[in-house]
């Protein structure tokens, strides 16, 4: 009997020893191994893929969680986390590896909350957007005095100042009218951005992301767009001024979800700074141009915030467990926020999916579009909204919908082809092709 107990004790000890939670800094090879390890432990709900390479040729690996990895299921939203964009801000990288292991383990343990999340959401995790910078920073070690060593990529460029600047256009359009979403890339954008930035732009254009967070360090606060202040420079001086997006209240709520689920962010006093509720509008803190979160909002359907997670950009290994416990609930709750507002399909009369249909909400000057599968996701706070779907060649359809605090409301649109109005229609006697004659296409008159 005591022998059996001893065996159980040893088994327990062994289990403890091989338990996967390892709080250490992961260099590039270690990071790649960890991603594949999680994939091997949870092969049916994960996929590892690369979105491109860094300047020095390191892959930018993403770990995806979904009940159908590699497949977009209509009406299931896509979410992403990006870590370590600044190579010397390393906590996000480690937290995202912890998150990956946590999602895998808890799914296997049958944790209902995680099962529901994975089955209803497609989660993409990019632990390091700047693997080259990280290797430079890690050579210095933790608690290093070189505050900026390893921040930039191998070409010395700050990746969070490297995205095309679309703010200038939106501020003009907000004043004078013009598109309020999906602002186009400049023609020569590829020659103006770094390989890492280009990879991320391709990535966020090829998935219909709805929600995202970008993990940084050096402060403890949840920062929401815009990052670039409306009046960027006054007489040569950089000016900071609260510069809200049309979705300001929603962004504030998303930021607060994180800060209040976080162990101490919401307290506001951190690293010698004070942010009420632990959140801030980016531009009211300090204005920055060509950042990633503004780009997400202005060029895609994705709503991104920036999370500053630690005073020390490179915390010592012994601090990682406490940081994980402080962030775990917040990282999960933030992912769950993608399930709010309205979503649905945009279809034509024959039930064909309509991609790139525009969904506008009256009172919010920022439209979103349906994805390739005809599905759309519009994050909204609880309330009653007038929502219109439009697509070229179709009659717009408007509905009034009340959104509650829980699950998103399903609102499908069936758009009818618009009847050409410009030319008088002449009724043609039915020639036997009953109901099969398509309406004649109207050519615009050339005068
Ligand atoms: Zn940063």
PDB file of C-alpha atoms in Angstrom, residues 63-208:
ATOM      1  CA  UNK A  63       0.349  29.966 -34.363  1.00  0.00           C
ATOM      2  CA  UNK A  64      -3.319  29.689 -35.226  1.00  0.00           C
ATOM      3  CA  UNK A  65      -6.043  28.265 -32.984  1.00  0.00           C
ATOM      4  CA  UNK A  66      -9.335  27.129 -34.502  1.00  0.00           C
ATOM      5  CA  UNK A  67     -11.528  24.057 -34.596  1.00  0.00           C
ATOM      6  CA  UNK A  68     -10.763  24.045 -38.338  1.00  0.00           C
ATOM      7  CA  UNK A  69      -7.193  25.366 -38.575  1.00  0.00           C
ATOM      8  CA  UNK A  70      -6.399  26.923 -41.925  1.00  0.00           C
ATOM      9  CA  UNK A  71     -10.044  27.503 -42.831  1.00  0.00           C
ATOM     10  CA  UNK A  72     -12.213  30.567 -42.475  1.00  0.00           C
ATOM     11  CA  UNK A  73     -15.629  29.466 -41.288  1.00  0.00           C
ATOM     12  CA  UNK A  74     -18.306  31.995 -42.224  1.00  0.00           C
ATOM     13  CA  UNK A  75     -19.553  33.977 -39.209  1.00  0.00           C
ATOM     14  CA  UNK A  76     -16.548  32.964 -37.086  1.00  0.00           C
ATOM     15  CA  UNK A  77     -14.443  36.062 -36.488  1.00  0.00           C
ATOM     16  CA  UNK A  78     -10.661  36.248 -36.833  1.00  0.00           C
ATOM     17  CA  UNK A  79      -8.599  37.802 -34.015  1.00  0.00           C
ATOM     18  CA  UNK A  80      -4.867  38.384 -33.699  1.00  0.00           C
ATOM     19  CA  UNK A  81      -2.168  39.163 -31.176  1.00  0.00           C
ATOM     20  CA  UNK A  82       1.177  40.633 -32.223  1.00  0.00           C
ATOM     21  CA  UNK A  83       4.125  40.645 -29.844  1.00  0.00           C
ATOM     22  CA  UNK A  84       7.711  41.920 -29.758  1.00  0.00           C
ATOM     23  CA  UNK A  85       7.362  44.471 -32.576  1.00  0.00           C
ATOM     24  CA  UNK A  86      10.025  46.387 -30.685  1.00  0.00           C
ATOM     25  CA  UNK A  87      12.751  43.778 -30.295  1.00  0.00           C
ATOM     26  CA  UNK A  88      13.716  44.906 -26.785  1.00  0.00           C
ATOM     27  CA  UNK A  89      10.120  44.806 -25.463  1.00  0.00           C
ATOM     28  CA  UNK A  90      10.022  41.147 -24.696  1.00  0.00           C
ATOM     29  CA  UNK A  91       7.212  40.492 -22.241  1.00  0.00           C
ATOM     30  CA  UNK A  92       4.519  40.243 -24.938  1.00  0.00           C
ATOM     31  CA  UNK A  93       6.535  37.579 -26.720  1.00  0.00           C
ATOM     32  CA  UNK A  94       6.706  35.436 -23.567  1.00  0.00           C
ATOM     33  CA  UNK A  95       3.063  36.065 -22.638  1.00  0.00           C
ATOM     34  CA  UNK A  96       1.924  34.959 -26.086  1.00  0.00           C
ATOM     35  CA  UNK A  97       3.897  31.713 -25.780  1.00  0.00           C
ATOM     36  CA  UNK A  98       2.308  31.161 -22.372  1.00  0.00           C
ATOM     37  CA  UNK A  99      -1.094  31.925 -23.869  1.00  0.00           C
ATOM     38  CA  UNK A 100      -0.527  29.384 -26.644  1.00  0.00           C
ATOM     39  CA  UNK A 101       0.356  26.661 -24.137  1.00  0.00           C
ATOM     40  CA  UNK A 102      -2.571  27.659 -21.941  1.00  0.00           C
ATOM     41  CA  UNK A 103      -5.137  27.513 -24.772  1.00  0.00           C
ATOM     42  CA  UNK A 104      -3.854  24.104 -25.857  1.00  0.00           C
ATOM     43  CA  UNK A 105      -3.809  22.611 -22.367  1.00  0.00           C
ATOM     44  CA  UNK A 106      -7.152  24.004 -21.288  1.00  0.00           C
ATOM     45  CA  UNK A 107      -8.795  22.866 -24.505  1.00  0.00           C
ATOM     46  CA  UNK A 108      -7.481  19.373 -23.866  1.00  0.00           C
ATOM     47  CA  UNK A 109      -8.674  19.556 -20.263  1.00  0.00           C
ATOM     48  CA  UNK A 110     -12.154  20.377 -21.506  1.00  0.00           C
ATOM     49  CA  UNK A 111     -12.251  23.868 -19.986  1.00  0.00           C
ATOM     50  CA  UNK A 112     -15.643  24.937 -21.385  1.00  0.00           C
ATOM     51  CA  UNK A 113     -14.711  28.584 -21.716  1.00  0.00           C
ATOM     52  CA  UNK A 114     -11.622  27.782 -23.799  1.00  0.00           C
ATOM     53  CA  UNK A 115     -13.439  25.127 -25.845  1.00  0.00           C
ATOM     54  CA  UNK A 116     -16.143  27.665 -26.685  1.00  0.00           C
ATOM     55  CA  UNK A 117     -13.515  30.270 -27.590  1.00  0.00           C
ATOM     56  CA  UNK A 118     -11.567  27.957 -29.890  1.00  0.00           C
ATOM     57  CA  UNK A 119     -14.697  26.558 -31.531  1.00  0.00           C
ATOM     58  CA  UNK A 120     -16.216  29.970 -32.191  1.00  0.00           C
ATOM     59  CA  UNK A 121     -13.147  32.070 -32.968  1.00  0.00           C
ATOM     60  CA  UNK A 122     -10.040  31.868 -35.129  1.00  0.00           C
ATOM     61  CA  UNK A 123      -7.112  33.160 -33.091  1.00  0.00           C
ATOM     62  CA  UNK A 124      -3.789  34.077 -34.736  1.00  0.00           C
ATOM     63  CA  UNK A 125      -0.746  34.606 -32.509  1.00  0.00           C
ATOM     64  CA  UNK A 126       2.435  36.239 -33.846  1.00  0.00           C
ATOM     65  CA  UNK A 127       4.767  36.150 -30.800  1.00  0.00           C
ATOM     66  CA  UNK A 128       7.546  38.119 -32.485  1.00  0.00           C
ATOM     67  CA  UNK A 129       7.262  40.635 -35.302  1.00  0.00           C
ATOM     68  CA  UNK A 130      10.898  41.650 -34.827  1.00  0.00           C
ATOM     69  CA  UNK A 131      12.991  38.519 -34.175  1.00  0.00           C
ATOM     70  CA  UNK A 132      16.204  40.253 -35.328  1.00  0.00           C
ATOM     71  CA  UNK A 133      15.829  43.084 -32.821  1.00  0.00           C
ATOM     72  CA  UNK A 134      15.140  40.565 -30.076  1.00  0.00           C
ATOM     73  CA  UNK A 135      18.426  38.762 -30.639  1.00  0.00           C
ATOM     74  CA  UNK A 136      20.270  42.080 -30.312  1.00  0.00           C
ATOM     75  CA  UNK A 137      18.392  42.941 -27.124  1.00  0.00           C
ATOM     76  CA  UNK A 138      18.876  39.520 -25.548  1.00  0.00           C
ATOM     77  CA  UNK A 139      22.640  39.778 -26.013  1.00  0.00           C
ATOM     78  CA  UNK A 140      22.480  42.752 -23.631  1.00  0.00           C
ATOM     79  CA  UNK A 141      20.446  40.767 -21.131  1.00  0.00           C
ATOM     80  CA  UNK A 142      17.624  41.668 -18.796  1.00  0.00           C
ATOM     81  CA  UNK A 143      17.526  44.925 -16.849  1.00  0.00           C
ATOM     82  CA  UNK A 144      19.984  46.363 -19.312  1.00  0.00           C
ATOM     83  CA  UNK A 145      20.843  50.028 -19.292  1.00  0.00           C
ATOM     84  CA  UNK A 146      20.653  50.356 -23.059  1.00  0.00           C
ATOM     85  CA  UNK A 147      17.016  51.329 -23.151  1.00  0.00           C
ATOM     86  CA  UNK A 148      16.727  51.291 -26.918  1.00  0.00           C
ATOM     87  CA  UNK A 149      19.136  48.515 -27.883  1.00  0.00           C
ATOM     88  CA  UNK A 150      17.278  46.035 -30.090  1.00  0.00           C
ATOM     89  CA  UNK A 151      14.168  48.175 -30.482  1.00  0.00           C
ATOM     90  CA  UNK A 152      14.498  48.538 -34.256  1.00  0.00           C
ATOM     91  CA  UNK A 153      14.793  45.906 -36.945  1.00  0.00           C
ATOM     92  CA  UNK A 154      18.136  44.947 -38.483  1.00  0.00           C
ATOM     93  CA  UNK A 155      17.986  47.963 -40.810  1.00  0.00           C
ATOM     94  CA  UNK A 156      17.672  50.256 -37.819  1.00  0.00           C
ATOM     95  CA  UNK A 157      14.028  51.060 -38.505  1.00  0.00           C
ATOM     96  CA  UNK A 158      11.328  51.401 -35.852  1.00  0.00           C
ATOM     97  CA  UNK A 159       8.580  49.121 -37.189  1.00  0.00           C
ATOM     98  CA  UNK A 160       5.877  51.033 -35.326  1.00  0.00           C
ATOM     99  CA  UNK A 161       6.779  54.145 -37.353  1.00  0.00           C
ATOM    100  CA  UNK A 162       6.950  52.266 -40.626  1.00  0.00           C
ATOM    101  CA  UNK A 163       3.363  51.720 -41.827  1.00  0.00           C
ATOM    102  CA  UNK A 164       1.903  53.915 -44.573  1.00  0.00           C
ATOM    103  CA  UNK A 165       0.485  57.107 -43.070  1.00  0.00           C
ATOM    104  CA  UNK A 166      -3.236  57.066 -43.813  1.00  0.00           C
ATOM    105  CA  UNK A 167      -4.180  59.462 -40.999  1.00  0.00           C
ATOM    106  CA  UNK A 168      -3.485  62.526 -43.120  1.00  0.00           C
ATOM    107  CA  UNK A 169      -6.101  61.320 -45.626  1.00  0.00           C
ATOM    108  CA  UNK A 170      -8.703  60.396 -43.042  1.00  0.00           C
ATOM    109  CA  UNK A 171      -8.395  63.730 -41.236  1.00  0.00           C
ATOM    110  CA  UNK A 172      -8.915  65.473 -44.576  1.00  0.00           C
ATOM    111  CA  UNK A 173     -11.870  63.228 -45.438  1.00  0.00           C
ATOM    112  CA  UNK A 174     -13.451  63.682 -42.007  1.00  0.00           C
ATOM    113  CA  UNK A 175     -13.488  67.412 -42.666  1.00  0.00           C
ATOM    114  CA  UNK A 176     -14.266  67.544 -46.361  1.00  0.00           C
ATOM    115  CA  UNK A 177     -16.013  64.235 -47.032  1.00  0.00           C
ATOM    116  CA  UNK A 178     -14.603  61.153 -48.727  1.00  0.00           C
ATOM    117  CA  UNK A 179     -14.071  57.490 -47.891  1.00  0.00           C
ATOM    118  CA  UNK A 180     -14.152  56.727 -44.164  1.00  0.00           C
ATOM    119  CA  UNK A 181     -12.687  53.217 -44.350  1.00  0.00           C
ATOM    120  CA  UNK A 182     -10.285  51.020 -46.343  1.00  0.00           C
ATOM    121  CA  UNK A 183      -8.129  53.929 -47.432  1.00  0.00           C
ATOM    122  CA  UNK A 184      -5.882  52.706 -50.258  1.00  0.00           C
ATOM    123  CA  UNK A 185      -2.180  52.039 -49.946  1.00  0.00           C
ATOM    124  CA  UNK A 186       0.123  54.507 -51.685  1.00  0.00           C
ATOM    125  CA  UNK A 187       1.295  53.191 -55.087  1.00  0.00           C
ATOM    126  CA  UNK A 188       4.912  52.805 -54.035  1.00  0.00           C
ATOM    127  CA  UNK A 189       4.218  51.495 -50.519  1.00  0.00           C
ATOM    128  CA  UNK A 190       6.373  48.376 -50.855  1.00  0.00           C
ATOM    129  CA  UNK A 191       9.499  50.409 -51.448  1.00  0.00           C
ATOM    130  CA  UNK A 192       8.773  52.501 -48.343  1.00  0.00           C
ATOM    131  CA  UNK A 193       8.372  49.736 -45.767  1.00  0.00           C
ATOM    132  CA  UNK A 194      10.622  47.146 -44.155  1.00  0.00           C
ATOM    133  CA  UNK A 195      10.295  43.392 -44.878  1.00  0.00           C
ATOM    134  CA  UNK A 196       8.632  42.791 -41.475  1.00  0.00           C
ATOM    135  CA  UNK A 197       6.097  45.559 -42.094  1.00  0.00           C
ATOM    136  CA  UNK A 198       5.408  44.319 -45.599  1.00  0.00           C
ATOM    137  CA  UNK A 199       4.801  40.802 -44.286  1.00  0.00           C
ATOM    138  CA  UNK A 200       2.342  42.109 -41.707  1.00  0.00           C
ATOM    139  CA  UNK A 201       0.520  44.249 -44.269  1.00  0.00           C
ATOM    140  CA  UNK A 202       0.107  41.237 -46.566  1.00  0.00           C
ATOM    141  CA  UNK A 203      -1.074  39.225 -43.575  1.00  0.00           C
ATOM    142  CA  UNK A 204      -3.705  41.684 -42.407  1.00  0.00           C
ATOM    143  CA  UNK A 205      -4.956  42.135 -45.947  1.00  0.00           C
ATOM    144  CA  UNK A 206      -5.394  38.400 -46.493  1.00  0.00           C
ATOM    145  CA  UNK A 207      -7.494  37.653 -43.392  1.00  0.00           C
ATOM    146  CA  UNK A 208     -10.624  39.515 -42.423  1.00  0.00           C
TER     147      UNK A 208
END
